[in-house]
Coordinates of C-alpha atoms in Angstrom, one line a residue:
Chain A
M894 CA -20.7 5.3 -4.2
T895 CA -18.7 7.7 -4.9
I896 CA -14.7 9.0 -3.8
H897 CA -14.7 12.6 -2.9
N898 CA -10.9 13.1 -2.1
L899 CA -8.1 11.9 -0.3
Y900 CA -5.2 14.0 1.7
I901 CA -1.4 12.4 2.5
F902 CA 0.3 13.7 5.8
D903 CA 3.2 13.8 7.6
R904 CA 4.2 13.4 10.8
N905 CA 4.8 17.0 10.9
G906 CA 1.6 17.7 9.2
I907 CA 2.5 18.8 5.9
C908 CA -0.2 17.8 3.5
L909 CA 2.1 15.1 1.6
H910 CA -0.3 14.7 -1.5
Y911 CA -3.5 15.5 -2.4
S912 CA -6.3 14.9 -5.0
E913 CA -10.0 15.4 -5.7
W914 CA -12.2 13.4 -8.1
N915 CA -15.7 14.0 -7.2
R916 CA -15.6 17.8 -5.4
R917 CA -18.7 20.3 -5.7
K918 CA -17.7 21.8 -3.1
Q919 CA -15.3 23.9 -2.5
A920 CA -13.4 25.4 0.9
G921 CA -13.4 28.9 -0.7
I922 CA -10.1 29.0 1.4
S923 CA -7.1 28.2 0.0
K924 CA -5.0 24.9 0.0
D925 CA -2.7 26.0 2.0
E926 CA -4.8 26.8 4.5
E927 CA -7.2 24.2 3.9
Y928 CA -4.5 21.5 4.7
K929 CA -3.2 24.1 8.1
L930 CA -7.4 23.6 8.9
M931 CA -7.8 19.7 7.8
Y932 CA -4.5 18.8 10.2
G933 CA -5.5 20.5 13.0
M934 CA -8.6 18.7 12.9
L935 CA -7.3 15.4 13.2
Y936 CA -4.8 16.2 15.4
S937 CA -7.1 17.2 17.7
I938 CA -9.5 14.4 16.7
R939 CA -7.5 11.8 17.6
S940 CA -6.2 13.2 21.1
F941 CA -9.8 13.7 21.9
V942 CA -10.4 9.6 20.7
S943 CA -7.8 8.8 23.2
K944 CA -8.8 11.1 26.4
M945 CA -12.3 10.2 25.9
S946 CA -12.4 6.6 25.2
P947 CA -13.1 4.4 28.6
T948 CA -10.7 1.6 27.6
D949 CA -7.5 1.1 26.0
M950 CA -7.4 1.4 22.6
K951 CA -6.1 -0.5 19.5
D952 CA -6.7 1.0 16.0
G953 CA -7.6 4.7 17.9
F954 CA -9.8 7.5 15.6
L955 CA -11.1 5.4 12.1
S956 CA -13.5 7.5 10.4
F957 CA -17.1 9.9 11.0
Q958 CA -19.2 11.0 8.9
T959 CA -21.7 13.7 8.7
S960 CA -25.1 14.0 6.4
K961 CA -23.2 13.7 3.7
Y962 CA -19.9 12.3 3.8
K963 CA -17.4 10.2 5.5
L964 CA -14.2 10.2 6.4
H965 CA -11.7 7.2 6.3
Y966 CA -9.0 7.6 8.4
Y967 CA -5.3 5.5 8.4
E968 CA -2.2 6.5 10.5
T969 CA 0.6 4.1 10.1
P970 CA 3.4 3.9 13.5
S971 CA 5.7 6.4 11.8
G972 CA 3.2 8.5 11.8
V973 CA 2.0 9.0 7.7
K974 CA -1.9 9.7 7.1
V975 CA -4.0 9.0 4.6
V976 CA -6.7 10.6 4.6
M977 CA -10.1 9.6 1.9
N978 CA -13.8 11.3 2.0
T979 CA -16.7 8.7 0.5
D980 CA -20.4 8.8 0.4
L981 CA -21.9 7.7 3.5
S982 CA -22.6 4.2 1.6
V983 CA -19.0 2.8 1.9
G984 CA -17.7 0.8 4.7
S985 CA -14.7 0.4 6.5
I986 CA -11.3 0.5 3.9
R987 CA -9.0 0.1 5.9
D988 CA -7.3 -2.1 4.3
I989 CA -7.4 -0.2 0.7
L990 CA -5.6 2.9 2.9
H991 CA -3.7 0.4 3.9
Q992 CA -3.5 -0.8 0.0
I993 CA -2.1 3.0 -0.8
Y994 CA 0.9 4.1 1.9
S995 CA 2.3 0.3 0.9
T996 CA 1.7 -0.9 -2.8
I997 CA 1.4 2.8 -3.8
Y998 CA 3.4 5.2 -1.3
V999 CA 5.9 3.4 0.4
E1000 CA 7.1 1.9 -3.3
Y1001 CA 6.8 5.2 -5.4
V1002 CA 8.2 7.4 -3.1
V1003 CA 9.9 5.6 -0.5
K1004 CA 11.9 3.6 -2.6
N1005 CA 12.3 6.8 -5.1
A1006 CA 15.5 8.2 -2.9
L1007 CA 15.4 11.3 -5.6
C1008 CA 11.6 11.8 -3.5
S1009 CA 12.0 14.0 -0.5
L1010 CA 10.1 12.6 2.3
N1011 CA 9.8 15.3 3.8
D1012 CA 8.0 17.9 0.9
P1013 CA 5.0 17.8 -0.9
I1014 CA 5.3 14.8 -3.1
Q1015 CA 6.2 15.9 -7.1
S1016 CA 7.0 12.5 -8.5
E1017 CA 4.4 11.9 -11.7
L1018 CA 4.7 8.3 -11.5
F1019 CA 3.0 8.2 -7.9
R1020 CA 0.5 11.0 -9.2
A1021 CA -0.6 8.2 -11.8
K1022 CA -0.4 5.1 -9.9
L1023 CA -2.9 6.6 -7.3
D1024 CA -4.8 7.9 -9.9
S1025 CA -5.8 4.8 -11.0
Y1026 CA -5.8 2.7 -8.7
I1027 CA -8.7 5.0 -6.7
R1028 CA -10.2 5.2 -10.5
S1029 CA -10.0 0.9 -10.0
L1030 CA -12.0 0.9 -6.8
P1031 CA -15.3 -0.9 -7.0
F1032 CA -17.1 2.4 -5.2
F1033 CA -15.8 4.5 -7.5
S1034 CA -18.0 6.4 -9.8
A1035 CA -17.4 9.6 -11.4
R1036 CA -21.1 9.8 -11.9
A1037 CA -22.4 9.5 -8.5
G1038 CA -25.3 12.0 -7.3
Chain B
M872 CA -11.6 -6.9 -0.9
S873 CA -9.1 -9.0 -0.5
R874 CA -5.5 -8.3 1.4
Q875 CA -2.7 -8.5 -2.0
T876 CA -0.5 -11.5 -0.1
N877 CA 2.3 -11.3 -2.7
R878 CA 4.6 -8.9 -1.4
G879 CA 5.8 -10.9 1.6
T880 CA 9.0 -11.6 2.7
E881 CA 9.6 -14.9 0.1
S882 CA 8.9 -12.9 -2.7
K883 CA 12.5 -11.2 -3.1
K884 CA 14.9 -13.6 -1.6
M885 CA 18.0 -12.9 -3.4
S886 CA 22.0 -13.9 -2.6
S887 CA 22.5 -11.6 0.3
E888 CA 26.7 -12.1 -1.2
L889 CA 26.2 -8.5 -3.5
F890 CA 24.7 -7.2 -0.9
T891 CA 27.8 -8.3 0.9
L892 CA 30.2 -7.5 -1.6
T893 CA 28.5 -3.8 -2.7
Y894 CA 28.7 -3.5 1.5
G895 CA 32.4 -5.0 1.6
A896 CA 32.9 -2.1 -1.7
L897 CA 30.8 1.3 -0.1
V898 CA 33.4 0.8 3.6
T899 CA 36.5 0.1 1.1
Q900 CA 36.0 3.4 -0.7
L901 CA 35.0 5.1 2.6
C902 CA 38.9 4.0 4.2
K903 CA 40.2 5.4 1.2
D904 CA 38.0 8.6 0.9
Y905 CA 38.7 9.4 5.0
E906 CA 41.7 10.0 6.9
N907 CA 41.0 8.1 9.9
D908 CA 38.7 5.4 10.6
E909 CA 36.1 7.4 12.9
D910 CA 35.3 9.5 10.3
V911 CA 34.4 6.5 8.6
N912 CA 32.7 5.4 11.2
K913 CA 30.5 8.2 11.2
Q914 CA 29.7 8.0 7.5
L915 CA 28.5 5.1 8.0
E916 CA 25.9 5.7 10.6
K917 CA 25.0 8.6 8.7
M918 CA 24.3 6.9 5.4
G919 CA 22.8 3.6 8.0
Y920 CA 20.7 6.4 9.6
N921 CA 19.4 7.6 5.9
I922 CA 18.5 4.3 5.3
G923 CA 16.5 3.2 8.4
V924 CA 14.3 6.1 8.0
R925 CA 13.3 5.1 4.6
L926 CA 13.6 1.2 6.1
I927 CA 11.0 1.8 8.0
E928 CA 8.1 2.0 5.7
D929 CA 9.0 -0.4 3.8
F930 CA 8.6 -2.7 6.5
L931 CA 5.8 -1.5 8.4
A932 CA 4.3 -2.1 4.5
R933 CA 5.4 -5.0 4.5
S934 CA 5.2 -6.2 8.4
N935 CA 1.6 -5.1 9.4
V936 CA 2.8 -4.9 13.0
G937 CA 1.7 -1.5 14.7
R938 CA 2.8 0.9 17.1
C939 CA 4.9 -0.9 19.9
H940 CA 3.7 -0.3 23.6
D941 CA 7.3 -0.9 25.3
F942 CA 11.1 -1.9 24.9
R943 CA 10.8 -4.8 24.8
E944 CA 8.2 -5.6 22.5
T945 CA 10.6 -3.1 20.3
A946 CA 13.2 -5.6 20.6
D947 CA 11.2 -9.4 19.5
V948 CA 10.3 -7.2 16.1
I949 CA 13.6 -6.1 15.8
A950 CA 15.3 -9.0 16.7
K951 CA 12.7 -11.7 14.8
V952 CA 10.7 -9.7 12.5
A953 CA 12.9 -7.0 10.8
F954 CA 16.8 -8.7 10.7
K955 CA 14.7 -12.1 9.6
M956 CA 13.7 -10.1 6.7
Y957 CA 16.1 -8.0 5.8
L958 CA 19.1 -10.3 6.7
G959 CA 18.1 -13.6 6.8
I960 CA 19.3 -14.1 10.5
T961 CA 18.1 -13.7 14.1
P962 CA 20.0 -12.6 16.6
T963 CA 19.3 -13.0 20.0
I964 CA 18.0 -10.8 23.0
T965 CA 20.3 -10.9 26.3
N966 CA 21.2 -8.0 28.9
W967 CA 18.1 -6.6 29.6
S968 CA 18.9 -3.7 32.2
P969 CA 17.4 -3.7 35.3
A970 CA 15.3 -0.5 33.9
G971 CA 14.5 -3.1 31.1
D972 CA 15.6 0.5 28.8
E973 CA 18.7 -1.9 27.4
F974 CA 19.4 -4.7 25.4
S975 CA 21.6 -6.5 23.8
L976 CA 21.2 -8.4 19.9
I977 CA 23.8 -10.7 19.9
L978 CA 24.4 -12.0 16.2
E979 CA 26.3 -14.7 15.8
N980 CA 26.9 -14.3 12.3
N981 CA 27.0 -11.3 10.7
P982 CA 26.2 -11.1 7.0
L983 CA 27.8 -8.0 6.3
V984 CA 30.8 -9.5 7.5
D985 CA 31.3 -12.9 5.0
F986 CA 34.8 -12.0 3.8
V987 CA 36.4 -10.2 5.7
E988 CA 39.3 -10.1 7.7
L989 CA 40.6 -6.2 9.4
P990 CA 44.6 -5.3 8.6
D991 CA 45.8 -4.2 11.8
N992 CA 46.2 -0.3 10.4
H993 CA 42.3 0.0 10.9
S994 CA 42.0 -1.5 14.4
T995 CA 39.5 1.6 15.8
L996 CA 37.1 0.6 12.1
V997 CA 33.8 -0.4 13.5
Y998 CA 32.8 -2.1 10.1
S999 CA 29.2 -2.8 10.1
N1000 CA 28.4 -0.1 11.5
L1001 CA 25.9 1.3 8.9
L1002 CA 23.6 -1.2 10.8
C1003 CA 23.7 1.2 14.4
G1004 CA 22.7 4.2 11.5
V1005 CA 19.7 1.8 10.7
L1006 CA 18.6 0.7 13.2
R1007 CA 18.5 4.8 14.8
G1008 CA 17.0 5.7 12.2
S1009 CA 13.7 3.7 11.9
L1010 CA 13.3 3.5 15.4
E1011 CA 13.8 7.6 15.6
M1012 CA 10.9 7.3 12.9
V1013 CA 8.3 5.0 14.5
Q1014 CA 9.2 8.6 18.2
M1015 CA 12.2 6.2 19.9
A1016 CA 15.3 8.3 20.5
V1017 CA 17.4 4.9 21.1
D1018 CA 21.0 5.4 21.2
V1019 CA 22.9 1.7 19.3
K1020 CA 26.3 0.8 19.3
F1021 CA 28.4 -2.1 18.8
A1022 CA 30.1 -3.5 22.0
Q1023 CA 31.3 -6.6 21.0
D1024 CA 32.7 -7.2 17.2
T1025 CA 33.9 -10.4 15.8
L1026 CA 36.1 -9.5 13.9
K1027 CA 37.9 -7.8 16.3
G1028 CA 38.6 -11.0 17.9
D1029 CA 35.7 -10.9 20.4
S1030 CA 33.3 -14.7 20.6
V1031 CA 30.1 -12.8 20.0
T1032 CA 28.9 -9.8 17.6
E1033 CA 26.9 -7.5 20.3
I1034 CA 24.8 -4.5 19.1
R1035 CA 24.0 -2.9 22.6
M1036 CA 20.8 -0.6 22.4
K1037 CA 19.8 2.5 24.7
F1038 CA 16.7 3.9 25.1
I1039 CA 17.2 7.5 25.9
R1040 CA 13.1 9.3 25.5
R1041 CA 10.5 9.3 23.2
I1042 CA 9.8 11.9 20.3
E1043 CA 6.9 13.4 21.2
D1044 CA 4.2 14.5 18.6
N1045 CA 4.8 17.8 16.8
L1046 CA 2.4 20.0 17.0
P1047 CA 1.2 21.4 13.6
A1048 CA 2.5 24.7 12.2
G1049 CA 0.4 27.8 13.7
E1050 CA -1.9 25.4 16.4
E1051 CA -1.6 25.9 20.0

């Protein structure tokens, strides 16, 4: 069990926050390029999923997995997107992604009047809280193979 | 994973008098700073907008309300969940336009005006105009452009306070920069 990394995007596709824990392979492009690539893919998946669905959806796109990792996606009605990559053994973590939004992003960014909502998050407090929350999760393991 | 449930609406109750009086002080100061009421109204709306933009995130985090599919559902959530959560009142929803794109919120008692009497020289001041900004700002963040204004006000001798909400359009998703 392991958590690889986490992205938070705003409604305009700006990467508000990125952190990584167990990521052994880098993309080989600049971080800014990577954020754009990631957001572009998420944007396309979202519209793909909503067009291809044979019935009306409630939650839309939730996650995808490859042979090596699983990408979990959570979007609020206000367009904040929390994206977490884990290994394959992690089940649905919607609750946890919602918690990251409601108890960390809202509490330490939205309620901090000095934090701009449209720029990458600078707050150290936010980073620290997020990091300790992630490390406390039962499926976080630093020495995962 | 058990969800933390201690962040409900009940957890942070406090006297609304502090809020009401603080708001009163704000309006008083604005009236000193600006020459005419129109400018004060504008500033209140602008401040409300800035509050609404942030308040919506708090609201979504606490209420777990999903995306609304029509304006009627939006009206319900505003009156029954949001006003209740932040002001402790539940306005009634009335006067739907035939097209369903306009409605009124009737406030029996507006908590912002508990201790207020409008002097004659401020007849054009919309005392609670902050609320309009809050509503507009928060709805804009969930992709609804809405026009909000006071249609009646007990401070001006009307029998009720009425906020009129008009749906203008849905704000489309932004494509990320550099993508087509």
